[in-house]
Amino acid sequence: MSLIASGYLTPANVQEVVSLKRKLRDKALVVAGGTAAVQLISKMIIEPQAIISLEKVPLNYVKIRANSIEIGATTPIARLIRSRGLPDALKRAAESIHGLALKDMATVGGNIFTPAPAGDIATALLALDAILILRGGGGVRSVPLSKFYKGPLQFNIRPDEILTAVKINKPPKHSAFLKQTPWKYSGPTIASVSVSLDLDRNGKARRAMVALGGLTTHPYRAKKVEKMFTGKKLTEQLIDGAAQQLTDGVEVIDDALASSWYRRELAQVLFKRILYDFISRG
Amino acid sequence: MRIRFKLDGQDVEVDVKHTDTLLKVLKDKIGVGSVNFGCGEGSCGACMVLINGRLRYSCLTLAGYVDGKEVTTVAGLARDGELSEIQKAFLENDAAQCGYCTPGMILTAKVLLEKNPTPSDEELFDALAGNLCRCTGYIPIINAIKSVAKR
């Protein structure tokens, strides 16, 4: 590590990152693509004593196996678009990130930590029941994304751990992602919805996963709706009823971008669009 | 810390802090005129540069990242005082008005056309989604890029 005295650290592998994290803990800022992390510095929110840049750590990969998918934490969004065999939800979420530069800079791992109005990839991954692989002084730990968010900007990660990969076990057969931005080709996410489904032979939902983004600091799973779907054949009536439960008990963001009422309505619309489209295709 | 990199083909050496952005270093320390501060959060594209040929927001890139790399600004696209094809096309199509967004627009167009020499309208708008123009209404910019795509 040539630049160690400088405060800009470029570890060569995960082991070196972990040993730096053990030494520096929260005094160092981990930077992957930089699209979110660098703003913390330039907006003077934090003043880290050191930067741990992941630019040389070989975590830029997509591995598609027979029954699982593994994506390295520093894989840029653009690579998801190029990769074949990824679930539709993930692909659509990647395509929806605006502009060439952002797609090429922003990383899968970074997106998981970035609060609304970012977090589109995280929303899709949540609906795909992704598992996070964390490496720290104590070894490797797997944490389901659904158990990763403890509160706004509070994560189930220890100070000496880094996220190395995201894994999707048994990728669902059907998945979709839709989001709404203030204008067509760019802009912050007002609301996003991602749904994954596995159906049995009779067309009944064996597994249904529904994630909502942009409504809260981090995306969440609509567990109540998932329960309503499980074991049932999807009908317009069931979908309409479920849509009304999407934001039940959830405190939805109300800001200059959109009111909480608007976000709730929008989430229902996106959810219905996804599922109507799904049942119309049989 | 001291970093060394190539800026539009010239070797540069500069002292930076580990928290300095590349934009700050290019603009304030080196005096580059064609990178602009717009939003500071990757929405407007006024600060764009190429780093080893890849399109980057310099406001979201730490200066330490370019140590040992090649940085190209829009000025670096000209050769021996001759504008590149895409730069000429922007002139011919009146695709610049105040000019603040132009460097980012041209760099984005260059990267897009390298990847996709004949983009559809949809692909063009999608690629330019990270660049904001408040003067032209985008149409002259789209026309300029299309005129190069056709050639």
Short mmCIF file of C-alpha atoms in Angstrom, two decimals:
data_model
loop_
_atom_site.label_atom_id
_atom_site.label_comp_id
_atom_site.label_asym_id
_atom_site.label_seq_id
_atom_site.Cartn_x
_atom_site.Cartn_y
_atom_site.Cartn_z
CA MET A 1 0.00 0.00 0.00
CA SER A 2 2.00 2.89 -1.36
CA LEU A 3 -0.17 5.74 -0.19
CA ILE A 4 -0.59 4.66 3.43
CA ALA A 5 0.95 7.82 4.88
CA SER A 6 -1.26 9.96 2.70
CA GLY A 7 -4.67 9.04 4.02
CA TYR A 8 -5.76 7.67 0.63
CA LEU A 9 -5.44 3.92 1.02
CA THR A 10 -5.68 1.45 -1.84
CA PRO A 11 -5.65 -2.07 -0.38
CA ALA A 12 -5.08 -4.82 -2.93
CA ASN A 13 -7.47 -7.43 -1.55
CA VAL A 14 -10.22 -8.13 0.98
CA GLN A 15 -7.77 -9.22 3.71
CA GLU A 16 -5.98 -5.89 3.49
CA VAL A 17 -9.29 -4.02 3.65
CA VAL A 18 -10.30 -5.96 6.76
CA SER A 19 -6.99 -5.27 8.51
CA LEU A 20 -7.35 -1.55 7.71
CA LYS A 21 -10.95 -1.61 8.97
CA ARG A 22 -9.82 -3.28 12.20
CA LYS A 23 -7.24 -0.57 12.72
CA LEU A 24 -9.21 2.47 11.59
CA ARG A 25 -12.83 1.42 12.21
CA ASP A 26 -15.19 4.32 11.51
CA LYS A 27 -12.36 6.83 11.17
CA ALA A 28 -11.93 5.67 7.59
CA LEU A 29 -14.49 6.01 4.81
CA VAL A 30 -14.79 3.08 2.40
CA VAL A 31 -15.20 4.31 -1.16
CA ALA A 32 -16.18 2.09 -4.08
CA GLY A 33 -17.70 4.00 -7.04
CA GLY A 34 -17.77 7.20 -5.03
CA THR A 35 -21.15 8.38 -6.25
CA ALA A 36 -22.61 8.44 -2.74
CA ALA A 37 -19.55 8.25 -0.47
CA VAL A 38 -17.73 11.25 -1.98
CA GLN A 39 -20.83 13.41 -1.42
CA LEU A 40 -20.55 12.74 2.31
CA ILE A 41 -17.18 14.50 2.16
CA SER A 42 -17.94 17.24 -0.37
CA LYS A 43 -21.11 18.20 1.48
CA MET A 44 -19.06 18.29 4.70
CA ILE A 45 -21.23 15.70 6.43
CA ILE A 46 -18.16 13.75 7.53
CA GLU A 47 -14.44 14.39 7.64
CA PRO A 48 -12.77 10.98 7.50
CA GLN A 49 -9.16 10.62 8.63
CA ALA A 50 -8.55 8.18 5.81
CA ILE A 51 -10.10 6.86 2.64
CA ILE A 52 -10.15 3.13 1.98
CA SER A 53 -10.58 2.99 -1.77
CA LEU A 54 -11.76 -0.37 -3.11
CA GLU A 55 -10.49 0.39 -6.64
CA LYS A 56 -7.83 -2.36 -6.53
CA VAL A 57 -9.85 -4.99 -4.63
CA PRO A 58 -11.00 -7.67 -7.09
CA LEU A 59 -14.72 -7.63 -6.30
CA ASN A 60 -15.97 -6.71 -9.76
CA TYR A 61 -17.61 -9.92 -10.96
CA VAL A 62 -20.91 -11.59 -11.78
CA LYS A 63 -20.99 -15.38 -11.30
CA ILE A 64 -24.06 -17.16 -12.60
CA ARG A 65 -24.30 -20.76 -11.38
CA ALA A 66 -26.98 -23.40 -11.86
CA ASN A 67 -28.98 -22.41 -8.80
CA SER A 68 -27.42 -19.22 -7.51
CA ILE A 69 -26.03 -15.86 -8.58
CA GLU A 70 -23.15 -14.08 -6.91
CA ILE A 71 -22.26 -10.46 -7.61
CA GLY A 72 -19.11 -8.81 -6.26
CA ALA A 73 -19.70 -5.69 -4.17
CA THR A 74 -17.76 -3.32 -6.44
CA THR A 75 -19.43 -4.50 -9.66
CA PRO A 76 -20.61 -1.40 -11.51
CA ILE A 77 -24.27 -1.10 -12.50
CA ALA A 78 -23.27 -1.06 -16.20
CA ARG A 79 -21.97 -4.61 -15.82
CA LEU A 80 -25.37 -5.84 -14.62
CA ILE A 81 -26.90 -4.51 -17.83
CA ARG A 82 -24.32 -6.35 -19.95
CA SER A 83 -24.56 -9.64 -18.00
CA ARG A 84 -26.79 -12.39 -19.33
CA GLY A 85 -28.89 -14.55 -17.07
CA LEU A 86 -29.71 -12.05 -14.33
CA PRO A 87 -33.31 -11.79 -13.04
CA ASP A 88 -35.43 -9.18 -14.84
CA ALA A 89 -35.94 -7.16 -11.67
CA LEU A 90 -32.21 -6.59 -11.26
CA LYS A 91 -31.70 -5.84 -14.91
CA ARG A 92 -34.54 -3.32 -15.05
CA ALA A 93 -33.33 -1.63 -11.85
CA ALA A 94 -29.84 -1.34 -13.35
CA GLU A 95 -31.19 0.14 -16.58
CA SER A 96 -33.19 2.68 -14.61
CA ILE A 97 -30.08 4.28 -13.05
CA HIS A 98 -29.67 7.49 -15.05
CA GLY A 99 -26.88 8.33 -17.47
CA LEU A 100 -23.76 6.62 -18.77
CA ALA A 101 -21.38 7.93 -16.11
CA LEU A 102 -23.51 6.99 -13.13
CA LYS A 103 -24.12 3.49 -14.51
CA ASP A 104 -20.37 3.02 -14.93
CA MET A 105 -19.37 4.46 -11.53
CA ALA A 106 -22.09 3.37 -9.09
CA THR A 107 -21.63 -0.11 -7.63
CA VAL A 108 -23.99 -2.83 -6.45
CA GLY A 109 -22.49 -2.79 -2.96
CA GLY A 110 -22.60 0.97 -2.67
CA ASN A 111 -26.25 1.07 -3.67
CA ILE A 112 -27.19 -1.12 -0.70
CA PHE A 113 -25.93 1.51 1.73
CA THR A 114 -27.31 4.55 -0.09
CA PRO A 115 -30.58 5.94 1.28
CA ALA A 116 -33.63 7.11 -0.70
CA PRO A 117 -34.05 8.56 -3.25
CA ALA A 118 -31.29 6.12 -4.28
CA GLY A 119 -31.41 2.39 -3.58
CA ASP A 120 -33.05 1.00 -6.73
CA ILE A 121 -30.68 -1.97 -6.92
CA ALA A 122 -31.24 -2.63 -3.23
CA THR A 123 -35.01 -2.68 -3.82
CA ALA A 124 -34.68 -5.26 -6.60
CA LEU A 125 -32.24 -7.35 -4.56
CA LEU A 126 -34.60 -7.25 -1.58
CA ALA A 127 -37.40 -8.67 -3.73
CA LEU A 128 -34.97 -11.37 -4.89
CA ASP A 129 -34.31 -12.31 -1.25
CA ALA A 130 -30.59 -11.55 -1.66
CA ILE A 131 -28.03 -12.44 0.97
CA LEU A 132 -25.10 -10.19 1.81
CA ILE A 133 -21.65 -11.67 2.34
CA LEU A 134 -19.71 -9.70 4.94
CA ARG A 135 -16.04 -10.21 5.78
CA GLY A 136 -14.48 -8.99 9.00
CA GLY A 137 -11.94 -9.80 11.70
CA GLY A 138 -14.22 -12.60 12.87
CA GLY A 139 -14.47 -14.24 9.45
CA VAL A 140 -17.31 -14.46 6.95
CA ARG A 141 -20.94 -13.73 7.82
CA SER A 142 -24.09 -14.07 5.69
CA VAL A 143 -26.90 -11.64 6.39
CA PRO A 144 -30.18 -11.61 4.45
CA LEU A 145 -30.76 -8.16 2.96
CA SER A 146 -34.19 -8.30 4.62
CA LYS A 147 -32.40 -8.23 7.99
CA PHE A 148 -29.72 -5.70 7.06
CA TYR A 149 -31.52 -2.41 7.66
CA LYS A 150 -31.90 -1.61 11.34
CA GLY A 151 -33.03 1.98 10.88
CA PRO A 152 -32.16 5.04 8.81
CA LEU A 153 -28.47 4.68 7.89
CA GLN A 154 -28.12 1.92 10.48
CA PHE A 155 -26.97 -1.39 9.13
CA ASN A 156 -26.40 -4.85 10.45
CA ILE A 157 -22.66 -4.57 9.85
CA ARG A 158 -19.78 -4.39 12.32
CA PRO A 159 -17.13 -1.66 12.25
CA ASP A 160 -14.45 -4.10 11.08
CA GLU A 161 -16.58 -5.68 8.36
CA ILE A 162 -16.96 -4.94 4.68
CA LEU A 163 -19.55 -6.13 2.22
CA THR A 164 -17.82 -8.33 -0.34
CA ALA A 165 -20.67 -9.84 -2.37
CA VAL A 166 -24.39 -10.25 -2.83
CA LYS A 167 -25.85 -13.69 -3.39
CA ILE A 168 -29.20 -14.75 -4.77
CA ASN A 169 -30.00 -18.36 -3.98
CA LYS A 170 -32.62 -20.07 -6.12
CA PRO A 171 -33.39 -16.98 -8.23
CA PRO A 172 -37.18 -16.65 -8.56
CA LYS A 173 -38.54 -17.56 -11.97
CA HIS A 174 -40.46 -14.31 -12.44
CA SER A 175 -39.39 -10.89 -11.29
CA ALA A 176 -40.04 -7.29 -12.19
CA PHE A 177 -39.05 -3.78 -11.17
CA LEU A 178 -40.74 -0.45 -11.88
CA LYS A 179 -39.89 3.00 -10.67
CA GLN A 180 -41.16 6.51 -11.13
CA THR A 181 -38.96 9.59 -11.40
CA PRO A 182 -40.10 13.22 -11.78
CA TRP A 183 -39.09 13.29 -15.43
CA LYS A 184 -38.77 10.51 -17.95
CA TYR A 185 -35.07 9.84 -18.36
CA SER A 186 -33.60 10.86 -15.04
CA GLY A 187 -34.13 12.16 -11.59
CA PRO A 188 -34.53 10.83 -8.07
CA THR A 189 -36.77 7.85 -7.37
CA ILE A 190 -40.15 8.91 -6.02
CA ALA A 191 -41.25 5.31 -5.56
CA SER A 192 -40.15 1.94 -6.83
CA VAL A 193 -41.66 -1.51 -6.60
CA SER A 194 -40.07 -4.88 -7.22
CA VAL A 195 -41.89 -8.21 -7.19
CA SER A 196 -40.57 -11.78 -7.46
CA LEU A 197 -42.76 -14.81 -7.93
CA ASP A 198 -42.51 -18.57 -8.13
CA LEU A 199 -45.67 -20.36 -9.17
CA ASP A 200 -46.64 -24.00 -8.70
CA ARG A 201 -48.10 -26.22 -11.42
CA ASN A 202 -51.61 -24.88 -10.81
CA GLY A 203 -50.53 -21.27 -11.16
CA LYS A 204 -50.64 -20.61 -7.43
CA ALA A 205 -47.91 -18.52 -5.83
CA ARG A 206 -45.44 -20.77 -4.07
CA ARG A 207 -43.24 -17.83 -3.15
CA ALA A 208 -44.02 -14.14 -3.48
CA MET A 209 -41.68 -11.34 -2.53
CA VAL A 210 -42.57 -7.67 -2.71
CA ALA A 211 -40.12 -4.84 -2.02
CA LEU A 212 -40.78 -1.11 -1.98
CA GLY A 213 -38.16 1.59 -2.52
CA GLY A 214 -38.15 5.35 -2.25
CA LEU A 215 -40.91 5.40 0.37
CA THR A 216 -38.64 5.01 3.38
CA THR A 217 -34.93 5.66 3.97
CA HIS A 218 -34.16 2.09 2.95
CA PRO A 219 -36.34 -0.34 1.00
CA TYR A 220 -38.64 -2.68 2.88
CA ARG A 221 -40.55 -5.90 2.21
CA ALA A 222 -44.36 -5.82 2.25
CA LYS A 223 -44.68 -9.02 4.28
CA LYS A 224 -48.45 -8.70 4.67
CA VAL A 225 -48.91 -8.62 0.91
CA GLU A 226 -46.56 -11.57 0.45
CA LYS A 227 -48.68 -13.60 2.88
CA MET A 228 -51.85 -12.64 1.00
CA PHE A 229 -50.34 -14.02 -2.21
CA THR A 230 -48.76 -17.21 -0.90
CA GLY A 231 -50.69 -20.31 -1.98
CA LYS A 232 -53.15 -18.27 -4.04
CA LYS A 233 -53.80 -17.84 -7.71
CA LEU A 234 -53.25 -14.19 -8.60
CA THR A 235 -56.43 -12.42 -9.64
CA GLU A 236 -57.24 -8.75 -10.19
CA GLN A 237 -59.31 -8.81 -7.03
CA LEU A 238 -56.46 -10.23 -4.95
CA ILE A 239 -53.98 -7.77 -6.48
CA ASP A 240 -56.23 -4.76 -5.81
CA GLY A 241 -56.77 -5.85 -2.23
CA ALA A 242 -53.07 -6.45 -1.71
CA ALA A 243 -52.15 -3.05 -3.19
CA GLN A 244 -54.00 -1.33 -0.37
CA GLN A 245 -51.83 -3.09 2.19
CA LEU A 246 -48.48 -2.13 0.64
CA THR A 247 -47.77 0.80 2.92
CA ASP A 248 -49.80 -0.38 5.90
CA GLY A 249 -48.14 0.76 9.11
CA VAL A 250 -45.27 2.40 7.22
CA GLU A 251 -44.23 5.99 7.78
CA VAL A 252 -43.73 7.18 4.21
CA ILE A 253 -41.33 10.02 3.34
CA ASP A 254 -43.03 13.38 2.85
CA ASP A 255 -40.73 15.94 1.25
CA ALA A 256 -40.32 18.51 -1.52
CA LEU A 257 -40.11 15.76 -4.14
CA ALA A 258 -43.49 14.24 -3.31
CA SER A 259 -45.96 14.07 -0.46
CA SER A 260 -46.36 10.82 1.44
CA TRP A 261 -49.91 10.55 0.07
CA TYR A 262 -48.56 10.75 -3.50
CA ARG A 263 -45.87 8.17 -2.81
CA ARG A 264 -48.40 5.73 -1.34
CA GLU A 265 -50.71 6.10 -4.33
CA LEU A 266 -47.80 5.79 -6.74
CA ALA A 267 -46.54 2.61 -5.08
CA GLN A 268 -49.98 1.04 -5.56
CA VAL A 269 -50.07 2.03 -9.21
CA LEU A 270 -46.61 0.59 -9.91
CA PHE A 271 -47.46 -2.59 -8.00
CA LYS A 272 -50.67 -3.07 -9.97
CA ARG A 273 -48.91 -2.37 -13.26
CA ILE A 274 -46.37 -5.10 -12.52
CA LEU A 275 -48.94 -7.69 -11.48
CA TYR A 276 -51.62 -6.91 -14.07
CA ASP A 277 -48.92 -7.23 -16.70
CA PHE A 278 -47.89 -10.52 -15.15
CA ILE A 279 -51.37 -12.10 -15.10
CA SER A 280 -52.19 -10.77 -18.56
CA ARG A 281 -49.27 -12.78 -19.89
CA GLY A 282 -50.63 -15.92 -18.25
CA MET B 1 -0.01 13.69 -0.58
CA ARG B 2 1.50 14.12 -4.00
CA ILE B 3 -0.20 12.57 -7.03
CA ARG B 4 1.02 12.30 -10.60
CA PHE B 5 -1.19 11.80 -13.61
CA LYS B 6 -1.51 12.67 -17.28
CA LEU B 7 -3.85 15.55 -18.01
CA ASP B 8 -4.75 15.82 -21.70
CA GLY B 9 -1.44 14.17 -22.55
CA GLN B 10 0.71 16.32 -20.23
CA ASP B 11 2.38 14.99 -17.07
CA VAL B 12 1.04 16.72 -13.98
CA GLU B 13 2.18 16.54 -10.37
CA VAL B 14 0.12 18.12 -7.63
CA ASP B 15 -0.28 18.09 -3.85
CA VAL B 16 -3.76 17.07 -2.75
CA LYS B 17 -5.62 16.12 0.42
CA HIS B 18 -7.11 12.64 0.66
CA THR B 19 -10.56 14.24 0.79
CA ASP B 20 -10.09 16.54 -2.23
CA THR B 21 -12.31 15.82 -5.21
CA LEU B 22 -10.77 15.65 -8.67
CA LEU B 23 -12.98 18.58 -9.71
CA LYS B 24 -11.54 20.78 -6.99
CA VAL B 25 -7.99 19.85 -7.92
CA LEU B 26 -8.51 20.34 -11.66
CA LYS B 27 -10.31 23.64 -11.28
CA ASP B 28 -8.79 25.31 -8.23
CA LYS B 29 -5.27 23.88 -8.13
CA ILE B 30 -4.46 23.35 -11.80
CA GLY B 31 -6.78 25.94 -13.33
CA VAL B 32 -8.53 23.79 -15.93
CA GLY B 33 -11.28 25.87 -17.53
CA SER B 34 -13.51 23.23 -19.07
CA VAL B 35 -14.61 21.36 -15.95
CA ASN B 36 -17.45 23.08 -14.15
CA PHE B 37 -19.12 22.75 -10.79
CA GLY B 38 -22.86 22.33 -11.18
CA CYS B 39 -24.65 20.18 -8.66
CA GLY B 40 -21.90 18.27 -6.86
CA GLU B 41 -24.02 15.12 -6.81
CA GLY B 42 -23.82 13.49 -10.21
CA SER B 43 -26.98 14.92 -11.71
CA CYS B 44 -25.80 17.66 -14.07
CA GLY B 45 -22.61 16.37 -15.75
CA ALA B 46 -20.91 19.78 -15.95
CA CYS B 47 -17.79 18.35 -14.27
CA MET B 48 -17.34 15.29 -16.49
CA VAL B 49 -13.92 14.01 -17.56
CA LEU B 50 -12.58 10.76 -18.96
CA ILE B 51 -10.35 8.73 -16.67
CA ASN B 52 -8.45 6.09 -18.63
CA GLY B 53 -11.13 6.53 -21.28
CA ARG B 54 -14.09 6.02 -18.93
CA LEU B 55 -16.70 8.69 -18.33
CA ARG B 56 -16.55 10.05 -14.78
CA TYR B 57 -18.11 12.80 -12.70
CA SER B 58 -15.02 14.59 -11.36
CA CYS B 59 -17.12 15.96 -8.48
CA LEU B 60 -17.71 12.39 -7.29
CA THR B 61 -14.14 11.19 -7.84
CA LEU B 62 -11.44 11.64 -5.22
CA ALA B 63 -8.19 13.10 -6.54
CA GLY B 64 -6.22 10.13 -5.17
CA TYR B 65 -8.04 7.89 -7.63
CA VAL B 66 -6.31 9.40 -10.67
CA ASP B 67 -2.77 8.85 -9.37
CA GLY B 68 -0.94 7.11 -12.23
CA LYS B 69 -3.93 7.40 -14.57
CA GLU B 70 -4.84 9.46 -17.64
CA VAL B 71 -7.40 12.25 -17.35
CA THR B 72 -8.92 13.71 -20.50
CA THR B 73 -11.01 16.87 -20.51
CA VAL B 74 -12.96 18.13 -23.50
CA ALA B 75 -9.91 20.25 -24.38
CA GLY B 76 -7.91 17.06 -24.80
CA LEU B 77 -10.13 15.87 -27.68
CA ALA B 78 -8.64 18.42 -30.08
CA ARG B 79 -5.51 17.39 -31.98
CA ASP B 80 -2.88 19.97 -33.04
CA GLY B 81 -5.40 22.78 -32.78
CA GLU B 82 -7.95 20.87 -34.85
CA LEU B 83 -11.30 20.14 -33.18
CA SER B 84 -12.50 16.55 -33.09
CA GLU B 85 -15.47 15.52 -35.19
CA ILE B 86 -17.93 15.64 -32.32
CA GLN B 87 -16.72 19.09 -31.23
CA LYS B 88 -17.18 20.39 -34.78
CA ALA B 89 -20.66 18.89 -34.90
CA PHE B 90 -21.63 20.80 -31.75
CA LEU B 91 -20.46 24.04 -33.41
CA GLU B 92 -22.23 23.33 -36.69
CA ASN B 93 -25.50 22.47 -34.95
CA ASP B 94 -25.48 25.39 -32.50
CA ALA B 95 -25.50 22.82 -29.74
CA ALA B 96 -23.92 25.15 -27.20
CA GLN B 97 -25.46 28.30 -25.82
CA CYS B 98 -24.00 29.32 -22.47
CA GLY B 99 -21.52 26.44 -22.78
CA TYR B 100 -21.55 25.35 -19.15
CA CYS B 101 -22.81 21.84 -19.90
CA THR B 102 -21.02 21.48 -23.24
CA PRO B 103 -17.82 19.73 -22.07
CA GLY B 104 -19.87 17.02 -20.31
CA MET B 105 -22.26 16.69 -23.25
CA ILE B 106 -19.40 16.22 -25.71
CA LEU B 107 -17.59 13.69 -23.53
CA THR B 108 -20.80 11.72 -22.98
CA ALA B 109 -21.49 11.77 -26.73
CA LYS B 110 -17.96 10.55 -27.43
CA VAL B 111 -18.26 7.61 -25.01
CA LEU B 112 -21.75 6.74 -26.25
CA LEU B 113 -20.69 6.71 -29.92
CA GLU B 114 -17.66 4.55 -29.12
CA LYS B 115 -19.97 1.95 -27.58
CA ASN B 116 -22.89 2.42 -29.93
CA PRO B 117 -22.11 4.21 -33.23
CA THR B 118 -25.77 4.40 -34.30
CA PRO B 119 -27.85 5.12 -31.19
CA SER B 120 -31.63 5.34 -31.39
CA ASP B 121 -33.37 8.41 -29.96
CA GLU B 122 -34.25 6.39 -26.89
CA GLU B 123 -30.62 5.32 -26.37
CA LEU B 124 -29.44 8.90 -26.87
CA PHE B 125 -31.84 10.32 -24.28
CA ASP B 126 -30.96 7.53 -21.86
CA ALA B 127 -27.22 8.16 -22.28
CA LEU B 128 -27.62 11.91 -21.81
CA ALA B 129 -29.81 11.54 -18.72
CA GLY B 130 -26.81 12.41 -16.55
CA ASN B 131 -26.21 15.74 -18.30
CA LEU B 132 -28.34 18.80 -17.71
CA CYS B 133 -28.70 21.66 -20.21
CA ARG B 134 -30.79 24.70 -19.28
CA CYS B 135 -30.41 26.61 -22.58
CA THR B 136 -30.81 24.56 -25.70
CA GLY B 137 -33.77 22.32 -24.98
CA TYR B 138 -31.49 19.43 -25.95
CA ILE B 139 -32.65 19.21 -29.56
CA PRO B 140 -29.54 20.87 -31.10
CA ILE B 141 -27.38 18.60 -28.92
CA ILE B 142 -29.23 15.51 -30.10
CA ASN B 143 -28.93 16.75 -33.71
CA ALA B 144 -25.18 17.27 -33.31
CA ILE B 145 -24.65 13.76 -31.98
CA LYS B 146 -26.87 12.27 -34.68
CA SER B 147 -24.94 14.10 -37.39
CA VAL B 148 -21.75 12.37 -36.22
CA ALA B 149 -23.53 9.04 -35.83
CA LYS B 150 -24.65 9.23 -39.46
CA ARG B 151 -21.14 9.83 -40.84
#
